[in-house]
mmCIF file of C-alpha atoms and ligand atoms in Angstrom:
data_model
loop_
_atom_site.group_PDB
_atom_site.id
_atom_site.type_symbol
_atom_site.label_atom_id
_atom_site.label_comp_id
_atom_site.label_asym_id
_atom_site.label_seq_id
_atom_site.Cartn_x
_atom_site.Cartn_y
_atom_site.Cartn_z
ATOM 1 C CA UNK A 77 -6.314 16.719 -8.545
ATOM 2 C CA UNK A 78 -5.398 13.180 -9.322
ATOM 3 C CA UNK A 79 -2.607 12.275 -7.142
ATOM 4 C CA UNK A 80 -2.014 8.698 -8.322
ATOM 5 C CA UNK A 81 1.470 9.659 -9.308
ATOM 6 C CA UNK A 82 2.463 10.086 -5.618
ATOM 7 C CA UNK A 83 2.821 6.921 -3.616
ATOM 8 C CA UNK A 84 3.896 6.298 0.029
ATOM 9 C CA UNK A 85 6.156 3.167 0.491
ATOM 10 C CA UNK A 86 6.565 1.954 4.084
ATOM 11 C CA UNK A 87 10.120 2.118 5.477
ATOM 12 C CA UNK A 88 11.674 -0.689 7.349
ATOM 13 C CA UNK A 89 14.125 1.400 9.364
ATOM 14 C CA UNK A 90 16.419 -1.574 10.353
ATOM 15 C CA UNK A 91 16.594 -3.146 6.827
ATOM 16 C CA UNK A 92 16.876 0.185 5.135
ATOM 17 C CA UNK A 93 18.961 1.908 7.816
ATOM 18 C CA UNK A 94 21.735 3.045 5.208
ATOM 19 C CA UNK A 95 19.189 4.493 2.700
ATOM 20 C CA UNK A 96 17.708 6.112 5.663
ATOM 21 C CA UNK A 97 20.947 7.674 6.847
ATOM 22 C CA UNK A 98 21.997 8.631 3.267
ATOM 23 C CA UNK A 99 18.713 10.531 2.825
ATOM 24 C CA UNK A 100 18.904 12.474 5.831
ATOM 25 C CA UNK A 101 22.649 13.341 5.877
ATOM 26 C CA UNK A 102 22.600 13.788 2.053
ATOM 27 C CA UNK A 103 20.172 16.739 2.333
ATOM 28 C CA UNK A 104 20.013 20.105 4.059
ATOM 29 C CA UNK A 105 17.262 20.809 6.648
ATOM 30 C CA UNK A 106 17.248 24.432 7.253
ATOM 31 C CA UNK A 107 14.044 24.670 9.235
ATOM 32 C CA UNK A 108 14.724 21.825 11.399
ATOM 33 C CA UNK A 109 15.916 21.788 14.988
ATOM 34 C CA UNK A 110 19.191 20.093 13.658
ATOM 35 C CA UNK A 111 19.732 21.157 10.082
ATOM 36 C CA UNK A 112 22.486 18.805 9.312
ATOM 37 C CA UNK A 113 22.212 15.772 11.487
ATOM 38 C CA UNK A 114 25.352 13.441 12.227
ATOM 39 C CA UNK A 115 25.298 9.852 11.104
ATOM 40 C CA UNK A 116 25.498 8.832 14.792
ATOM 41 C CA UNK A 117 22.599 10.790 15.776
ATOM 42 C CA UNK A 118 20.588 9.080 13.065
ATOM 43 C CA UNK A 119 21.814 5.487 14.043
ATOM 44 C CA UNK A 120 20.584 6.198 17.597
ATOM 45 C CA UNK A 121 17.305 7.426 16.435
ATOM 46 C CA UNK A 122 16.730 4.562 14.308
ATOM 47 C CA UNK A 123 17.525 2.185 17.174
ATOM 48 C CA UNK A 124 15.345 3.954 19.532
ATOM 49 C CA UNK A 125 12.391 3.599 17.247
ATOM 50 C CA UNK A 126 12.170 7.159 16.126
ATOM 51 C CA UNK A 127 11.137 6.018 12.564
ATOM 52 C CA UNK A 128 8.869 3.104 13.479
ATOM 53 C CA UNK A 129 7.372 2.354 16.856
ATOM 54 C CA UNK A 130 3.832 2.115 18.172
ATOM 55 C CA UNK A 131 3.638 5.827 17.786
ATOM 56 C CA UNK A 132 5.552 6.445 14.733
ATOM 57 C CA UNK A 133 5.635 5.146 11.175
ATOM 58 C CA UNK A 134 7.630 6.356 8.206
ATOM 59 C CA UNK A 135 7.167 6.043 4.358
ATOM 60 C CA UNK A 136 9.175 7.088 1.571
ATOM 61 C CA UNK A 137 7.550 9.434 -0.971
ATOM 62 C CA UNK A 138 7.893 7.942 -4.486
ATOM 63 C CA UNK A 139 6.819 9.823 -7.581
ATOM 64 C CA UNK A 140 5.912 8.036 -10.873
ATOM 65 C CA UNK A 141 8.337 10.161 -12.869
ATOM 66 C CA UNK A 142 10.844 11.449 -10.627
ATOM 67 C CA UNK A 143 11.438 8.279 -8.330
ATOM 68 C CA UNK A 144 12.078 8.979 -4.586
ATOM 69 C CA UNK A 145 11.592 12.504 -3.836
ATOM 70 C CA UNK A 146 11.392 12.466 0.046
ATOM 71 C CA UNK A 147 10.307 10.907 3.283
ATOM 72 C CA UNK A 148 7.286 11.398 5.563
ATOM 73 C CA UNK A 149 7.060 10.332 9.179
ATOM 74 C CA UNK A 150 3.766 10.157 11.099
ATOM 75 C CA UNK A 151 4.058 10.776 14.588
ATOM 76 C CA UNK A 152 1.772 10.367 17.675
ATOM 77 C CA UNK A 153 -0.233 7.634 16.063
ATOM 78 C CA UNK A 154 -1.585 6.423 19.335
ATOM 79 C CA UNK A 155 -2.929 9.891 20.252
ATOM 80 C CA UNK A 156 -6.236 11.575 19.068
ATOM 81 C CA UNK A 157 -4.326 13.735 16.807
ATOM 82 C CA UNK A 158 -1.355 12.529 14.791
ATOM 83 C CA UNK A 159 1.274 14.756 13.404
ATOM 84 C CA UNK A 160 3.889 14.485 10.766
ATOM 85 C CA UNK A 161 7.553 15.518 9.606
ATOM 86 C CA UNK A 162 7.568 15.854 5.806
ATOM 87 C CA UNK A 163 11.076 16.255 4.185
ATOM 88 C CA UNK A 164 11.472 16.541 0.285
ATOM 89 C CA UNK A 165 15.044 15.881 -1.039
ATOM 90 C CA UNK A 166 16.636 19.448 -1.663
ATOM 91 C CA UNK A 167 16.437 18.826 -5.487
ATOM 92 C CA UNK A 168 12.659 18.316 -5.338
ATOM 93 C CA UNK A 169 11.926 21.407 -3.425
ATOM 94 C CA UNK A 170 10.477 24.545 -4.908
ATOM 95 C CA UNK A 171 8.349 23.072 -7.450
ATOM 96 C CA UNK A 172 4.970 22.492 -5.832
ATOM 97 C CA UNK A 173 5.336 18.876 -4.937
ATOM 98 C CA UNK A 174 4.988 19.363 -1.174
ATOM 99 C CA UNK A 175 1.226 20.229 -1.430
ATOM 100 C CA UNK A 176 0.582 17.154 -3.393
ATOM 101 C CA UNK A 177 2.472 14.924 -0.826
ATOM 102 C CA UNK A 178 0.609 16.675 1.916
ATOM 103 C CA UNK A 179 -2.734 15.875 0.221
ATOM 104 C CA UNK A 180 -1.661 12.238 -0.116
ATOM 105 C CA UNK A 181 -0.549 12.046 3.453
ATOM 106 C CA UNK A 182 -3.870 13.651 4.772
ATOM 107 C CA UNK A 183 -5.759 10.903 2.782
ATOM 108 C CA UNK A 184 -3.456 8.247 4.268
ATOM 109 C CA UNK A 185 -4.189 9.291 7.895
ATOM 110 C CA UNK A 186 -7.953 9.528 7.342
ATOM 111 C CA UNK A 187 -8.267 6.194 5.424
ATOM 112 C CA UNK A 188 -6.084 4.167 7.676
ATOM 113 C CA UNK A 189 -7.323 5.650 10.882
ATOM 114 C CA UNK A 190 -11.015 5.662 10.784
ATOM 115 C CA UNK A 191 -11.413 7.052 14.440
ATOM 116 C CA UNK A 192 -9.133 10.088 13.719
ATOM 117 C CA UNK A 193 -10.890 13.445 13.347
ATOM 118 C CA UNK A 194 -7.868 15.714 13.066
ATOM 119 C CA UNK A 195 -4.493 15.781 11.559
ATOM 120 C CA UNK A 196 -2.067 18.371 12.627
ATOM 121 C CA UNK A 197 1.346 19.772 11.812
ATOM 122 C CA UNK A 198 3.852 22.536 13.021
ATOM 123 C CA UNK A 199 6.395 24.454 11.395
ATOM 124 C CA UNK A 200 8.859 27.306 12.061
ATOM 125 C CA UNK A 201 7.488 30.608 11.525
ATOM 126 C CA UNK A 202 9.991 31.312 8.650
ATOM 127 C CA UNK A 203 9.326 28.092 6.648
ATOM 128 C CA UNK A 204 7.132 30.051 4.205
ATOM 129 C CA UNK A 205 6.986 27.162 1.694
ATOM 130 C CA UNK A 206 5.649 24.892 4.304
ATOM 131 C CA UNK A 207 3.363 27.228 5.567
ATOM 132 C CA UNK A 208 2.013 28.044 2.041
ATOM 133 C CA UNK A 209 1.790 24.285 1.464
ATOM 134 C CA UNK A 210 -0.491 23.917 4.639
ATOM 135 C CA UNK A 211 -2.849 26.516 3.244
ATOM 136 C CA UNK A 212 -2.728 25.256 -0.443
ATOM 137 C CA UNK A 213 -3.780 21.682 0.869
ATOM 138 C CA UNK A 214 -6.788 23.208 2.622
ATOM 139 C CA UNK A 215 -5.229 23.176 6.180
ATOM 140 C CA UNK A 216 -6.177 25.730 8.717
ATOM 141 C CA UNK A 217 -3.845 27.770 11.215
ATOM 142 C CA UNK A 218 -4.930 27.061 14.538
ATOM 143 C CA UNK A 219 -2.050 28.374 16.761
ATOM 144 C CA UNK A 220 1.027 30.495 17.005
ATOM 145 C CA UNK A 221 3.516 29.694 19.760
ATOM 146 C CA UNK A 222 5.950 32.556 20.263
ATOM 147 C CA UNK A 223 9.470 31.245 20.866
ATOM 148 C CA UNK A 224 8.048 27.902 20.630
ATOM 149 C CA UNK A 225 10.624 26.382 18.114
ATOM 150 C CA UNK A 226 14.131 25.562 19.580
ATOM 151 C CA UNK A 227 17.068 26.483 17.177
ATOM 152 C CA UNK A 228 20.358 24.739 17.909
ATOM 153 C CA UNK A 229 23.011 27.329 18.813
ATOM 154 C CA UNK A 230 20.535 30.307 18.368
ATOM 155 C CA UNK A 231 17.369 31.899 19.802
ATOM 156 C CA UNK A 232 14.439 30.074 19.525
ATOM 157 C CA UNK A 233 11.725 31.169 16.586
ATOM 158 C CA UNK A 234 8.175 30.916 16.691
ATOM 159 C CA UNK A 235 6.120 27.908 15.860
ATOM 160 C CA UNK A 236 3.023 27.733 13.799
ATOM 161 C CA UNK A 237 0.333 25.097 14.094
ATOM 162 C CA UNK A 238 -2.047 23.917 11.323
ATOM 163 C CA UNK A 239 -4.607 21.208 11.210
ATOM 164 C CA UNK A 240 -7.149 19.854 8.992
ATOM 165 C CA UNK A 241 -10.392 18.125 10.119
ATOM 166 C CA UNK A 242 -11.730 14.834 8.608
ATOM 167 C CA UNK A 243 -15.094 16.584 8.048
ATOM 168 C CA UNK A 244 -13.271 19.327 5.884
ATOM 169 C CA UNK A 245 -11.374 16.739 4.163
ATOM 170 C CA UNK A 246 -14.470 14.752 3.265
ATOM 171 C CA UNK A 247 -16.353 17.909 1.961
ATOM 172 C CA UNK A 248 -13.451 19.708 0.537
ATOM 173 C CA UNK A 249 -13.886 22.661 2.546
ATOM 174 C CA UNK A 250 -11.599 24.642 5.026
ATOM 175 C CA UNK A 251 -13.650 25.580 8.007
ATOM 176 C CA UNK A 252 -12.031 28.755 9.652
ATOM 177 C CA UNK A 253 -11.220 28.952 13.432
ATOM 178 C CA UNK A 254 -13.812 31.125 15.158
ATOM 179 C CA UNK A 255 -11.374 33.706 16.553
ATOM 180 C CA UNK A 256 -14.252 35.543 18.122
ATOM 181 C CA UNK A 257 -13.081 36.407 21.467
ATOM 182 C CA UNK A 258 -9.808 37.143 23.299
HETATM 183 C C1 COA B 8 8.456 22.520 3.075
HETATM 184 C C2 COA B 8 8.325 21.593 1.825
HETATM 185 C C3 COA B 8 7.536 20.331 2.095
HETATM 186 C C4 COA B 8 7.428 22.537 0.879
HETATM 187 O O1 COA B 8 7.207 21.767 -0.425
HETATM 188 P P1 COA B 8 7.908 22.448 -1.702
HETATM 189 O O2 COA B 8 7.139 21.699 -2.786
HETATM 190 O O3 COA B 8 9.208 22.493 -1.673
HETATM 191 O O4 COA B 8 6.994 23.775 -1.601
HETATM 192 P P2 COA B 8 7.381 24.970 -2.860
HETATM 193 O O5 COA B 8 8.723 25.597 -2.661
HETATM 194 O O6 COA B 8 6.863 24.594 -4.138
HETATM 195 O O7 COA B 8 6.396 26.280 -2.185
HETATM 196 C C5 COA B 8 5.033 26.018 -1.875
HETATM 197 C C6 COA B 8 4.354 27.451 -1.880
HETATM 198 O O8 COA B 8 5.057 28.241 -1.067
HETATM 199 C C7 COA B 8 5.479 29.498 -1.774
HETATM 200 N N1 COA B 8 6.868 30.000 -1.307
HETATM 201 C C8 COA B 8 8.028 29.176 -1.338
HETATM 202 N N2 COA B 8 8.802 30.050 -0.824
HETATM 203 C C9 COA B 8 8.338 31.243 -0.337
HETATM 204 C C10 COA B 8 8.831 32.404 0.206
HETATM 205 N N3 COA B 8 10.049 32.535 0.612
HETATM 206 N N4 COA B 8 7.869 33.322 0.409
HETATM 207 C C11 COA B 8 6.659 33.261 0.216
HETATM 208 N N5 COA B 8 6.116 32.125 -0.507
HETATM 209 C C12 COA B 8 6.913 30.998 -0.748
HETATM 210 C C13 COA B 8 5.680 28.905 -3.172
HETATM 211 O O9 COA B 8 5.541 30.103 -4.044
HETATM 212 C C14 COA B 8 4.504 27.982 -3.334
HETATM 213 O O10 COA B 8 3.191 28.728 -3.328
HETATM 214 P P3 COA B 8 2.522 28.876 -4.905
HETATM 215 O O11 COA B 8 2.392 27.336 -5.377
HETATM 216 O O12 COA B 8 1.285 29.560 -4.437
HETATM 217 O O13 COA B 8 3.379 29.652 -5.738
HETATM 218 C C15 COA B 8 9.753 21.238 1.199
HETATM 219 O O14 COA B 8 10.306 22.499 0.673
HETATM 220 C C16 COA B 8 10.710 20.618 2.175
HETATM 221 O O15 COA B 8 10.537 19.363 2.105
HETATM 222 N N6 COA B 8 11.435 21.280 2.861
HETATM 223 C C17 COA B 8 12.689 20.912 3.697
HETATM 224 C C18 COA B 8 11.949 20.127 4.799
HETATM 225 C C19 COA B 8 10.916 20.940 5.628
HETATM 226 O O16 COA B 8 11.219 22.156 5.844
HETATM 227 N N7 COA B 8 9.893 20.354 5.984
HETATM 228 C C20 COA B 8 8.731 20.908 6.701
HETATM 229 C C21 COA B 8 8.689 20.191 8.004
HETATM 230 S S1 COA B 8 7.425 20.798 9.036
#
């Protein structure tokens, strides 16, 4: 699949602070720990390096025809296995764009981080669009954490972890987890 129509544009969280705040407050995030994040919380997060630091880097997701469709933040960039937080604007959800963005993000990690062998992501158990997106992008479910996803004001939900290996990305395969033994 040609994905040239999807571009990642690096965010300067200080210079683009208002755009970042507008994006987060202007959309609803039903599967995140904080579905509607107040402005003050985002300001604090920006100041504390939540969007750019040694460990984190954030990018707008731009679509050649649709314009700015979302945001992706890479996390744990100094660890062996980086992870990410992908957020499409509400109006661009539900049309299969997530899988395209995840593929572009996967290529970004493996191309920019030559020593990285794995790229990982977790989502809430009931985030079926994200779970399906992982599988459609060739990622493999590696773990299921019962009650591992905190929910503000409610009981925790389960968390599901997926990952893709550089070797699978290079060969275009999805090697299953060898769940042979208890
Ligand atoms: C999660 C997200 C990236 C998914 O991207 P998307 O482009 O909106 O995904 P889609 O809605 O097109 O769904 C992807 C797949 O899931 C399937 N799906 C969607 N809702 C489903 C449901 N309720 N039950 C079963 N399958 C479902 C779709 O049918 C599609 O599969 P298909 O192409 O085989 O038909 C996007 O919705 C988003 O940014 N959501 C808000 C932020 C978020 O939750 N991010 C995840 C952080 S971990």
